[in-house]
């Protein structure tokens, strides 16, 4: 790439360390305007044979040099930091999030790469003596990994797969969402300088390309982040040849607020936990259960914050919330809030799409919608939050659990010990006390219970999920 050609102008799929030529492209829209931003390569299902072949070929060497793998991951982190301004602009342009948050997504991804570069993956020698001989448990790489990502955090959720998969010695083919392929394709191009050809491959295409990756005979593992509906299809597709799967799926994450909280103190943190990334976070607070005695005050405090938020293009300085990422998602949020109002709920702030080009929806606080209303029962994945009153804490916990999902949850109290007594009663992969989602760190496992997923990512547990166990036995090894 020459100096005056930007990453966005030259966006291409990466296979075997080179541009993968394509015969067609699809439009990627700017959610802040609804206009076409760029065209992404529409990699065909037939081309997957070639992409997986180069990934398999690269695996033969990559798996053997652990020290080199660690240094390549560190180099990848440096390359991201060197190009962070350009990369973040592409991410904001296609995803909608404020530029500072796009930068932070790349910065955090560099941190994840370094974490895995530094993490050890030792063999466990269980026995080694003259009498009993040698018995060890070795964690081997699996081969080629197929990684499929959604549009809300295209980069960090792809790197949650790339970093541990490559660290363990696998090679990988990554497919971003067709709504947000550009930043991931650009990342693949930038990281050609970090990895040998074929180790990290990035393809873009429409949904059938994802299904074809799952069914392809070469990958031995599918790591998928997306909706529960598609996750079920991935599990079925992977079952044919028993590919290993990790599924990070949807959530309808509850926050339970006890009567002894300081409402003014918790409101800003609770608001951020629900509305960051315009509410498009798998682990965002999606329902608030608050004790009746403080409900009115909390509704008012959250409404006041929602009304004060600056909504606009993520490229504009000072904007706190960008657009919803795509038309279908905006329509869904409109539909869910309208349905709640028809069912008798009251809109305290927002309540409608903003009248301007693009997919903007005003930050919305709704009260009076309870369980049985779609806004409460379903994953809204957007900037609209229902606040639900309760009288007895047991009842609030039971309602929090009355869902097919179980991703994250939180319990808030003036007395953290009291919250800690109730927290484990919520069926969720992570439960936070007096905060929400604070367990998202490279060193802690992240995954959902029930229909929110299968397996975990991050930490050593995430690394293990990109390995297969092999037992080695033999005579004593001096
Ligand atoms: P989605 O399920 O529609 O798409 C996710 C990815 O799967 C995309 O790349 C898509 O092209 C691909 N895909 C579509 N059909 C496929 C198929 N049949 N086989 C294989 N791949 C296929 O999800 P989305 O709308 O992009 O993302 C939003 C959803 O993702 C929400 O439900 C959200 O909760 C969930 N999510 C979960 C996590 C988590 O870690 N648990 C994180 C972020 C988002």
Coordinates of C-alpha atoms and ligand atoms in Angstrom, one line a residue:
X1 CA 0.0 0.0 0.0
X2 CA 1.4 3.4 -0.9
X3 CA 1.2 6.4 1.4
X4 CA -1.7 8.1 -0.4
X5 CA -4.0 5.0 -0.6
X6 CA -5.9 4.7 2.6
X7 CA -6.7 1.4 4.2
X8 CA -10.4 1.9 3.3
X9 CA -9.6 2.5 -0.4
X10 CA -7.6 -0.7 -0.6
X11 CA -9.8 -2.9 1.6
X12 CA -9.4 -6.6 0.6
X13 CA -9.8 -10.1 2.0
X14 CA -6.6 -11.8 3.2
X15 CA -5.7 -15.3 2.2
X16 CA -2.2 -16.7 2.4
X17 CA -0.9 -13.3 3.3
X18 CA -2.2 -11.7 0.1
X19 CA -5.3 -10.0 -1.3
X20 CA -7.9 -12.6 -2.3
X21 CA -9.2 -11.6 -5.7
X22 CA -13.1 -11.5 -5.9
X23 CA -15.5 -11.2 -8.7
X24 CA -18.2 -9.4 -6.8
X25 CA -18.6 -7.0 -3.9
X26 CA -21.4 -5.9 -1.6
X27 CA -22.4 -2.5 -0.2
X28 CA -21.4 -1.5 3.4
X29 CA -23.6 1.3 4.7
X30 CA -22.6 4.2 7.0
X31 CA -25.2 4.0 9.8
X32 CA -24.9 7.7 10.5
X33 CA -26.2 8.6 7.0
X34 CA -27.6 5.4 5.5
X35 CA -25.3 6.0 2.5
X36 CA -23.0 3.5 0.9
X37 CA -19.6 3.8 2.6
X38 CA -17.6 1.2 0.6
X39 CA -17.9 -2.1 -1.1
X40 CA -16.6 -5.2 0.6
X41 CA -15.3 -8.4 -1.1
X42 CA -18.1 -11.0 -1.5
X43 CA -15.9 -14.0 -1.1
X44 CA -17.7 -17.0 -2.7
X45 CA -18.4 -20.3 -1.0
X46 CA -16.2 -21.9 -3.7
X47 CA -13.2 -19.8 -2.7
X48 CA -13.3 -21.2 0.8
X49 CA -11.5 -24.4 -0.4
X50 CA -8.5 -22.3 -1.3
X51 CA -8.6 -20.2 1.9
X52 CA -8.9 -23.2 4.2
X53 CA -6.1 -25.0 2.2
X54 CA -3.6 -22.2 2.8
X55 CA -4.6 -22.1 6.5
X56 CA -4.1 -25.8 6.8
X57 CA -0.8 -25.6 5.0
X58 CA 0.4 -22.8 7.4
X59 CA -0.6 -24.9 10.4
X60 CA 2.1 -27.5 9.6
X61 CA 4.8 -25.0 10.6
X62 CA 3.1 -22.5 12.8
X63 CA 2.1 -25.2 15.4
X64 CA 5.8 -26.0 16.2
X65 CA 7.4 -22.8 17.3
X66 CA 5.9 -21.5 20.5
X67 CA 8.4 -18.7 21.0
X68 CA 7.8 -17.4 17.5
X69 CA 4.1 -17.4 18.1
X70 CA 4.4 -15.3 21.2
X71 CA 6.6 -12.8 19.5
X72 CA 4.2 -12.6 16.5
X73 CA 1.3 -11.8 18.8
X74 CA 3.3 -9.0 20.4
X75 CA 4.2 -7.7 17.0
X76 CA 0.5 -7.8 16.1
X77 CA -0.3 -5.6 19.1
X78 CA 2.3 -3.1 18.1
X79 CA 1.0 -2.9 14.5
X80 CA -2.5 -2.2 15.8
X81 CA -1.2 0.6 17.9
X82 CA 0.8 2.1 15.0
X83 CA -2.3 2.2 12.8
X84 CA -4.9 2.8 15.4
X85 CA -6.1 6.2 14.1
X86 CA -6.9 4.9 10.6
X87 CA -8.3 1.6 11.9
X88 CA -10.6 3.3 14.4
X89 CA -12.0 5.7 11.7
X90 CA -13.0 2.7 9.6
X91 CA -14.7 1.1 12.6
X92 CA -16.6 4.2 13.5
X93 CA -17.6 4.8 9.9
X94 CA -19.2 1.3 9.5
X95 CA -20.3 0.5 13.0
X96 CA -21.4 3.9 14.2
X97 CA -19.8 4.1 17.7
X98 CA -18.0 7.3 18.8
X99 CA -14.4 7.5 17.6
X100 CA -13.0 7.3 21.1
X101 CA -14.8 4.0 21.7
X102 CA -13.5 2.7 18.4
X103 CA -10.0 3.5 19.4
X104 CA -10.5 1.9 22.7
X105 CA -11.8 -1.3 21.0
X106 CA -8.5 -1.5 19.1
X107 CA -6.4 -0.6 22.2
X108 CA -8.2 -3.3 24.2
X109 CA -7.6 -5.8 21.3
X110 CA -3.8 -5.1 21.5
X111 CA -4.0 -5.7 25.2
X112 CA -5.7 -9.1 24.5
X113 CA -3.0 -10.1 22.1
X114 CA -0.3 -9.3 24.6
X115 CA -2.1 -11.2 27.4
X116 CA -2.1 -14.3 25.3
X117 CA 1.4 -13.8 24.1
X118 CA 2.5 -13.9 27.8
X119 CA 0.2 -16.7 28.9
X120 CA 1.8 -20.1 29.4
X121 CA 0.3 -23.4 28.1
X122 CA 2.3 -26.0 30.0
X123 CA 2.0 -29.7 29.7
X124 CA 1.0 -31.3 32.9
X125 CA 3.3 -34.2 33.9
X126 CA 1.2 -36.1 36.4
X127 CA 3.6 -39.0 37.1
X128 CA 7.3 -39.5 36.2
X129 CA 9.2 -42.1 38.2
X130 CA 10.9 -45.5 37.8
X131 CA 8.0 -47.5 39.2
X132 CA 4.9 -45.9 37.6
X133 CA 6.6 -44.5 34.4
X134 CA 5.6 -41.3 32.7
X135 CA 2.1 -39.9 32.4
X136 CA 1.4 -36.5 31.0
X137 CA -1.5 -34.4 29.7
X138 CA -0.6 -32.3 26.7
X139 CA -2.7 -29.6 25.1
X140 CA -2.3 -29.7 21.4
X141 CA -3.6 -27.2 18.8
X142 CA -6.6 -28.4 16.8
X143 CA -5.7 -27.3 13.3
X144 CA -7.7 -24.6 11.4
X145 CA -10.3 -22.6 13.3
X146 CA -13.3 -20.9 11.7
X147 CA -14.2 -17.7 13.5
X148 CA -17.5 -15.9 12.9
X149 CA -18.1 -12.5 14.5
X150 CA -21.1 -10.1 14.9
X151 CA -21.4 -6.3 14.2
X152 CA -21.5 -4.7 17.6
X153 CA -17.8 -5.2 18.6
X154 CA -16.3 -6.5 15.3
X155 CA -12.7 -6.1 16.3
X156 CA -12.5 -7.1 20.0
X157 CA -14.8 -10.1 19.5
X158 CA -12.7 -11.3 16.6
X159 CA -9.5 -10.8 18.6
X160 CA -11.0 -12.8 21.5
X161 CA -10.8 -15.7 19.0
X162 CA -7.6 -14.8 17.0
X163 CA -5.3 -14.3 20.0
X164 CA -5.9 -17.6 21.9
X165 CA -6.4 -19.6 18.7
X166 CA -3.0 -18.5 17.3
X167 CA -1.3 -18.6 20.7
X168 CA -2.3 -22.3 21.0
X169 CA -0.8 -23.1 17.6
X170 CA -3.9 -23.1 15.3
X171 CA -4.3 -21.1 12.2
X172 CA -7.6 -19.2 11.6
X173 CA -10.1 -18.0 9.0
X174 CA -12.1 -15.0 10.3
X175 CA -15.4 -13.9 8.9
X176 CA -16.8 -10.5 10.2
X177 CA -20.5 -9.6 9.9
X178 CA -21.6 -8.2 6.5
X179 CA -22.7 -5.1 8.3
X180 CA -19.2 -4.4 9.6
X181 CA -16.6 -6.2 7.5
X182 CA -14.3 -3.2 6.7
X183 CA -12.3 -2.7 9.9
X184 CA -11.7 -6.5 10.3
X185 CA -10.5 -6.7 6.7
X186 CA -8.2 -3.8 7.3
X187 CA -6.9 -5.4 10.4
X188 CA -6.2 -8.6 8.4
X189 CA -4.2 -6.5 5.9
X190 CA -2.2 -4.7 8.7
X191 CA -1.4 -7.9 10.5
X192 CA 0.1 -9.5 7.3
X193 CA 3.3 -8.0 8.6
X194 CA 3.0 -10.0 11.9
X195 CA 2.1 -13.5 10.8
X196 CA 3.5 -15.9 8.2
X197 CA 1.1 -16.3 5.2
X198 CA -1.9 -18.4 5.9
X199 CA -1.9 -18.1 9.7
X200 CA -4.5 -15.3 9.9
X201 CA -7.0 -15.2 7.0
X202 CA -9.9 -12.8 6.8
X203 CA -12.9 -13.3 4.4
X204 CA -16.0 -11.2 4.1
X205 CA -19.3 -12.2 2.6
X206 CA -23.0 -12.6 3.3
X207 CA -24.5 -15.0 5.9
X208 CA -24.3 -18.1 3.6
X209 CA -20.5 -17.8 3.7
X210 CA -20.6 -18.3 7.5
X211 CA -22.8 -21.4 7.1
X212 CA -20.4 -22.8 4.5
X213 CA -17.4 -22.2 6.8
X214 CA -19.2 -24.2 9.5
X215 CA -19.9 -27.1 7.1
X216 CA -16.4 -27.0 5.5
X217 CA -14.4 -30.2 6.1
X218 CA -11.1 -28.5 7.0
X219 CA -11.8 -26.5 10.2
X220 CA -11.7 -28.5 13.3
X221 CA -13.3 -25.8 15.5
X222 CA -15.9 -23.1 15.1
X223 CA -15.8 -20.2 17.4
X224 CA -19.0 -18.2 16.9
X225 CA -20.3 -14.9 18.4
X226 CA -23.8 -13.8 17.4
X227 CA -27.4 -14.4 18.0
X228 CA -28.9 -17.4 19.7
X229 CA -30.9 -18.3 16.6
X230 CA -27.8 -18.5 14.4
X231 CA -25.8 -20.1 17.2
X232 CA -28.3 -23.1 17.1
X233 CA -27.7 -23.4 13.3
X234 CA -23.9 -23.3 13.9
X235 CA -24.2 -26.1 16.5
X236 CA -26.3 -28.2 14.1
X237 CA -23.9 -27.6 11.2
X238 CA -20.8 -28.4 13.3
X239 CA -22.4 -31.6 14.5
X240 CA -22.1 -33.3 11.1
X241 CA -18.3 -34.0 11.6
X242 CA -18.2 -33.2 15.3
X243 CA -16.3 -30.0 15.0
X244 CA -15.7 -28.4 18.4
X245 CA -17.7 -25.3 19.0
X246 CA -17.7 -22.3 21.3
X247 CA -20.9 -20.2 21.1
X248 CA -21.2 -16.7 22.5
X249 CA -24.8 -15.8 22.1
X250 CA -27.6 -13.4 23.1
X251 CA -28.6 -12.2 26.5
X252 CA -31.4 -10.4 28.3
X253 CA -29.3 -9.3 31.2
X254 CA -31.0 -8.2 34.4
X255 CA -29.9 -5.6 37.0
X256 CA -31.6 -6.1 40.4
X257 CA -31.6 -3.0 42.6
X258 CA -32.1 -3.4 46.3
X259 CA -34.0 -0.7 48.3
X260 CA -30.9 0.5 50.2
X261 CA -28.9 1.9 47.2
X262 CA -28.0 5.6 46.8
X263 CA -30.0 6.2 43.6
X264 CA -28.1 9.3 42.5
X265 CA -24.8 7.4 43.0
X266 CA -25.7 4.3 41.0
X267 CA -27.7 5.9 38.2
X268 CA -24.8 7.1 36.0
X269 CA -23.1 3.7 36.2
X270 CA -26.3 1.8 35.6
X271 CA -27.1 4.1 32.6
X272 CA -23.7 3.4 31.0
X273 CA -24.1 -0.3 31.5
X274 CA -27.3 -0.2 29.5
X275 CA -26.6 2.4 26.8
X276 CA -22.9 2.1 26.0
X277 CA -22.5 1.3 22.2
X278 CA -26.1 2.4 21.9
X279 CA -27.2 -0.6 23.9
X280 CA -25.7 -3.0 21.4
X281 CA -23.7 -5.1 23.8
X282 CA -24.5 -8.7 24.5
X283 CA -23.9 -8.1 28.2
X284 CA -25.6 -4.7 28.4
X285 CA -28.2 -4.3 31.2
X286 CA -31.4 -5.0 29.3
X287 CA -34.0 -5.1 32.2
X288 CA -33.9 -3.3 35.5
X289 CA -35.7 -4.7 38.5
X290 CA -35.9 -2.1 41.2
X291 CA -37.6 -2.1 44.6
X292 CA -40.9 -0.2 44.5
X293 CA -39.9 2.1 47.3
X294 CA -37.2 3.8 45.1
X295 CA -38.5 3.1 41.6
X296 CA -39.8 6.5 40.9
X297 CA -36.5 8.2 41.9
X298 CA -34.5 5.8 39.8
X299 CA -36.8 6.2 36.7
X300 CA -36.4 10.0 37.1
X301 CA -32.6 9.9 37.5
X302 CA -32.1 7.6 34.5
X303 CA -34.6 9.7 32.4
X304 CA -32.7 12.8 33.2
X305 CA -29.4 11.3 32.0
X306 CA -31.0 9.9 28.9
X307 CA -32.4 13.3 28.0
X308 CA -28.9 14.9 28.5
X309 CA -27.0 12.6 26.2
X310 CA -25.6 14.0 22.9
X311 CA -26.6 11.7 20.1
X312 CA -24.9 12.0 16.6
X313 CA -22.4 10.7 14.2
X314 CA -19.6 8.9 15.9
X315 CA -17.2 11.0 13.9
X316 CA -18.4 14.2 15.6
X317 CA -16.4 15.5 18.6
X318 CA -18.4 15.3 21.9
X319 CA -21.0 12.8 20.7
X320 CA -21.8 10.3 23.4
X321 CA -24.0 7.9 21.5
X322 CA -23.9 7.0 17.9
X323 CA -26.6 5.5 15.7
X324 CA -27.9 1.9 15.8
X325 CA -25.8 -0.1 13.4
X326 CA -28.4 -1.1 10.8
X327 CA -31.9 -0.6 9.6
X328 CA -33.2 -4.0 10.7
X329 CA -31.9 -3.4 14.3
X330 CA -33.4 0.1 14.4
X331 CA -36.8 -1.3 13.2
X332 CA -36.6 -3.9 15.9
X333 CA -36.1 -1.3 18.7
X334 CA -38.9 0.9 17.3
X335 CA -41.2 -2.1 17.2
X336 CA -40.4 -3.3 20.8
X337 CA -40.9 0.2 22.3
X338 CA -44.1 0.8 20.3
X339 CA -45.4 -2.6 21.5
X340 CA -44.6 -1.8 25.1
X341 CA -46.5 1.6 24.8
X342 CA -49.5 -0.2 23.3
X343 CA -49.3 -2.6 26.3
X344 CA -49.7 0.4 28.6
X345 CA -46.1 1.4 29.3
X346 CA -45.0 5.0 29.8
X347 CA -42.0 6.5 28.0
X348 CA -40.0 8.6 30.4
X349 CA -37.3 9.7 27.9
X350 CA -36.8 9.2 24.2
X351 CA -39.3 6.7 22.7
X352 CA -38.8 7.3 19.0
X353 CA -36.3 7.3 16.1
X354 CA -34.6 10.6 15.6
X355 CA -35.8 12.5 12.5
X356 CA -32.6 12.6 10.5
X357 CA -30.8 10.4 8.0
X358 CA -29.2 7.3 9.4
X359 CA -30.4 4.9 12.1
X360 CA -30.6 7.1 15.2
X361 CA -32.9 6.3 18.1
X362 CA -33.2 8.5 21.1
X363 CA -32.0 6.9 24.4
X364 CA -35.2 5.6 25.9
X365 CA -36.4 4.8 29.4
X366 CA -39.6 2.9 29.7
X367 CA -41.6 2.2 32.9
X368 CA -44.7 0.2 33.4
X369 CA -43.7 -2.6 31.0
X370 CA -43.4 -5.8 32.9
X371 CA -42.7 -9.5 32.3
X372 CA -44.9 -10.7 29.4
X373 CA -44.2 -7.6 27.4
X374 CA -41.7 -8.2 24.5
X375 CA -39.4 -5.3 25.5
X376 CA -38.8 -7.1 28.8
X377 CA -38.9 -10.7 27.6
X378 CA -36.8 -10.3 24.5
X379 CA -33.3 -9.1 23.8
X380 CA -33.7 -5.5 22.5
X381 CA -30.0 -4.9 21.6
X382 CA -30.5 -1.2 21.4
X383 CA -30.9 2.1 23.3
X384 CA -34.2 1.3 25.2
X385 CA -34.4 0.2 28.8
X386 CA -37.4 -1.1 30.7
X387 CA -37.6 -0.3 34.5
X388 CA -39.7 -2.9 36.4
X389 CA -40.8 -2.6 40.0
X390 CA -40.8 -5.4 42.6
X391 CA -41.8 -5.8 46.2
X392 CA -40.0 -9.0 47.3
X393 CA -36.4 -9.7 46.4
X394 CA -37.2 -13.4 45.9
X395 CA -39.7 -12.4 43.3
X396 CA -37.3 -10.1 41.5
X397 CA -34.7 -12.9 41.4
X398 CA -37.2 -15.4 40.1
X399 CA -38.3 -12.9 37.3
X400 CA -34.6 -12.2 36.5
X401 CA -34.2 -15.9 35.9
X402 CA -37.4 -16.4 33.9
X403 CA -35.7 -16.2 30.5
X404 CA -34.0 -18.6 28.2
X405 CA -30.8 -16.5 28.5
X406 CA -28.1 -16.4 31.1
X407 CA -25.2 -14.2 30.0
X408 CA -24.5 -11.6 32.7
X409 CA -26.4 -10.0 35.6
X410 CA -25.8 -7.6 38.4
X411 CA -27.1 -6.9 42.0
X412 CA -26.8 -3.4 43.5
X413 CA -27.1 -2.6 47.2
X414 CA -25.8 0.0 49.7
X415 CA -24.4 -3.1 51.5
X416 CA -22.2 -5.1 49.0
X417 CA -22.4 -8.1 51.3
X418 CA -26.2 -8.2 51.0
X419 CA -25.9 -8.0 47.2
X420 CA -23.3 -10.8 47.3
X421 CA -25.9 -13.0 49.1
X422 CA -28.3 -12.7 46.2
X423 CA -25.9 -12.5 43.3
X424 CA -25.2 -16.3 43.0
X425 CA -29.0 -16.9 42.8
X426 CA -29.1 -15.4 39.3
X427 CA -28.5 -17.9 36.5
X428 CA -25.8 -16.1 34.5
X429 CA -22.2 -16.7 33.4
X430 CA -21.1 -13.6 35.2
X431 CA -22.7 -11.7 38.1
X432 CA -21.4 -8.3 39.2
X433 CA -22.0 -6.5 42.5
X434 CA -22.7 -2.8 42.4
X435 CA -21.5 -2.6 38.8
X436 CA -22.3 -4.5 35.6
X437 CA -20.1 -6.3 33.1
X438 CA -16.9 -5.7 35.1
X439 CA -15.8 -9.3 34.6
X440 CA -14.9 -8.7 31.0
X441 CA -11.1 -8.9 31.2
X442 CA -8.6 -11.0 29.3
X443 CA -7.9 -13.1 32.3
X444 CA -11.5 -14.0 33.3
X445 CA -13.7 -16.6 31.6
X446 CA -16.6 -15.1 29.7
X447 CA -19.5 -17.2 28.6
X448 CA -23.3 -17.7 28.9
X449 CA -25.5 -20.2 30.7
X450 CA -28.6 -21.7 29.1
X451 CA -29.2 -20.4 25.6
X452 CA -26.6 -17.6 26.0
X453 CA -23.8 -19.9 24.9
X454 CA -21.7 -23.0 25.0
X455 CA -18.2 -22.8 26.5
X456 CA -16.2 -19.7 27.4
X457 CA -13.7 -17.3 26.0
X458 CA -10.8 -15.5 27.6
X459 CA -8.3 -16.5 30.3
X460 CA -6.6 -19.8 30.3
X461 CA -10.0 -21.4 29.9
X462 CA -10.5 -19.6 26.6
X463 CA -7.0 -20.8 25.5
X464 CA -7.8 -24.4 26.4
X465 CA -10.9 -24.3 24.2
X466 CA -8.6 -23.9 21.2
X467 CA -6.8 -27.1 22.2
X468 CA -7.4 -30.9 22.4
X469 CA -6.1 -32.9 25.2
X470 CA -3.6 -35.7 24.5
X471 CA -2.4 -38.1 27.1
X472 CA 1.2 -39.3 26.7
X473 CA 2.4 -42.4 28.7
X474 CA 5.6 -44.3 28.6
X475 CA 8.6 -45.3 30.7
X476 CA 10.2 -43.0 33.2
X477 CA 11.9 -40.0 31.4
X478 CA 14.9 -38.8 33.2
Ligands
LIG1 P1 -26.0 -12.9 13.8 O1 -26.2 -14.1 14.6 O2 -27.1 -12.4 12.9 O3 -24.7 -12.9 13.0 C1 -23.4 -13.2 13.6 C2 -22.5 -13.7 12.5 O4 -23.0 -14.9 12.0 C3 -22.4 -12.8 11.3 O5 -21.0 -12.8 10.9 C4 -23.3 -13.5 10.2 O6 -22.9 -13.2 8.9 C5 -23.0 -14.9 10.6 N1 -24.0 -15.9 10.2 C6 -25.3 -15.6 9.8 N2 -26.0 -16.8 9.5 C7 -25.1 -17.8 9.7 C8 -25.2 -19.2 9.6 N3 -26.3 -19.8 9.3 N4 -24.1 -19.9 9.9 C9 -22.9 -19.3 10.2 N5 -22.8 -18.0 10.4 C10 -23.9 -17.2 10.1 O7 -25.8 -11.8 15.0 P2 -25.6 -10.2 14.9 O8 -26.9 -9.6 14.5 O9 -24.4 -9.9 14.0 O10 -25.1 -9.8 16.4 C11 -26.1 -9.6 17.4 C12 -26.2 -10.8 18.3 O11 -25.0 -11.2 18.7 C13 -27.0 -10.4 19.5 O12 -27.9 -11.5 19.8 C14 -26.0 -10.4 20.6 O13 -26.4 -10.6 21.9 C15 -25.0 -11.4 20.2 N6 -23.7 -11.2 20.7 C16 -23.2 -12.1 21.7 C17 -22.0 -11.8 22.3 C18 -21.5 -12.8 23.4 O14 -20.3 -12.7 23.6 N7 -22.3 -13.6 24.0 C19 -21.3 -10.7 21.9 C20 -21.7 -9.9 21.0 C21 -23.0 -10.1 20.4

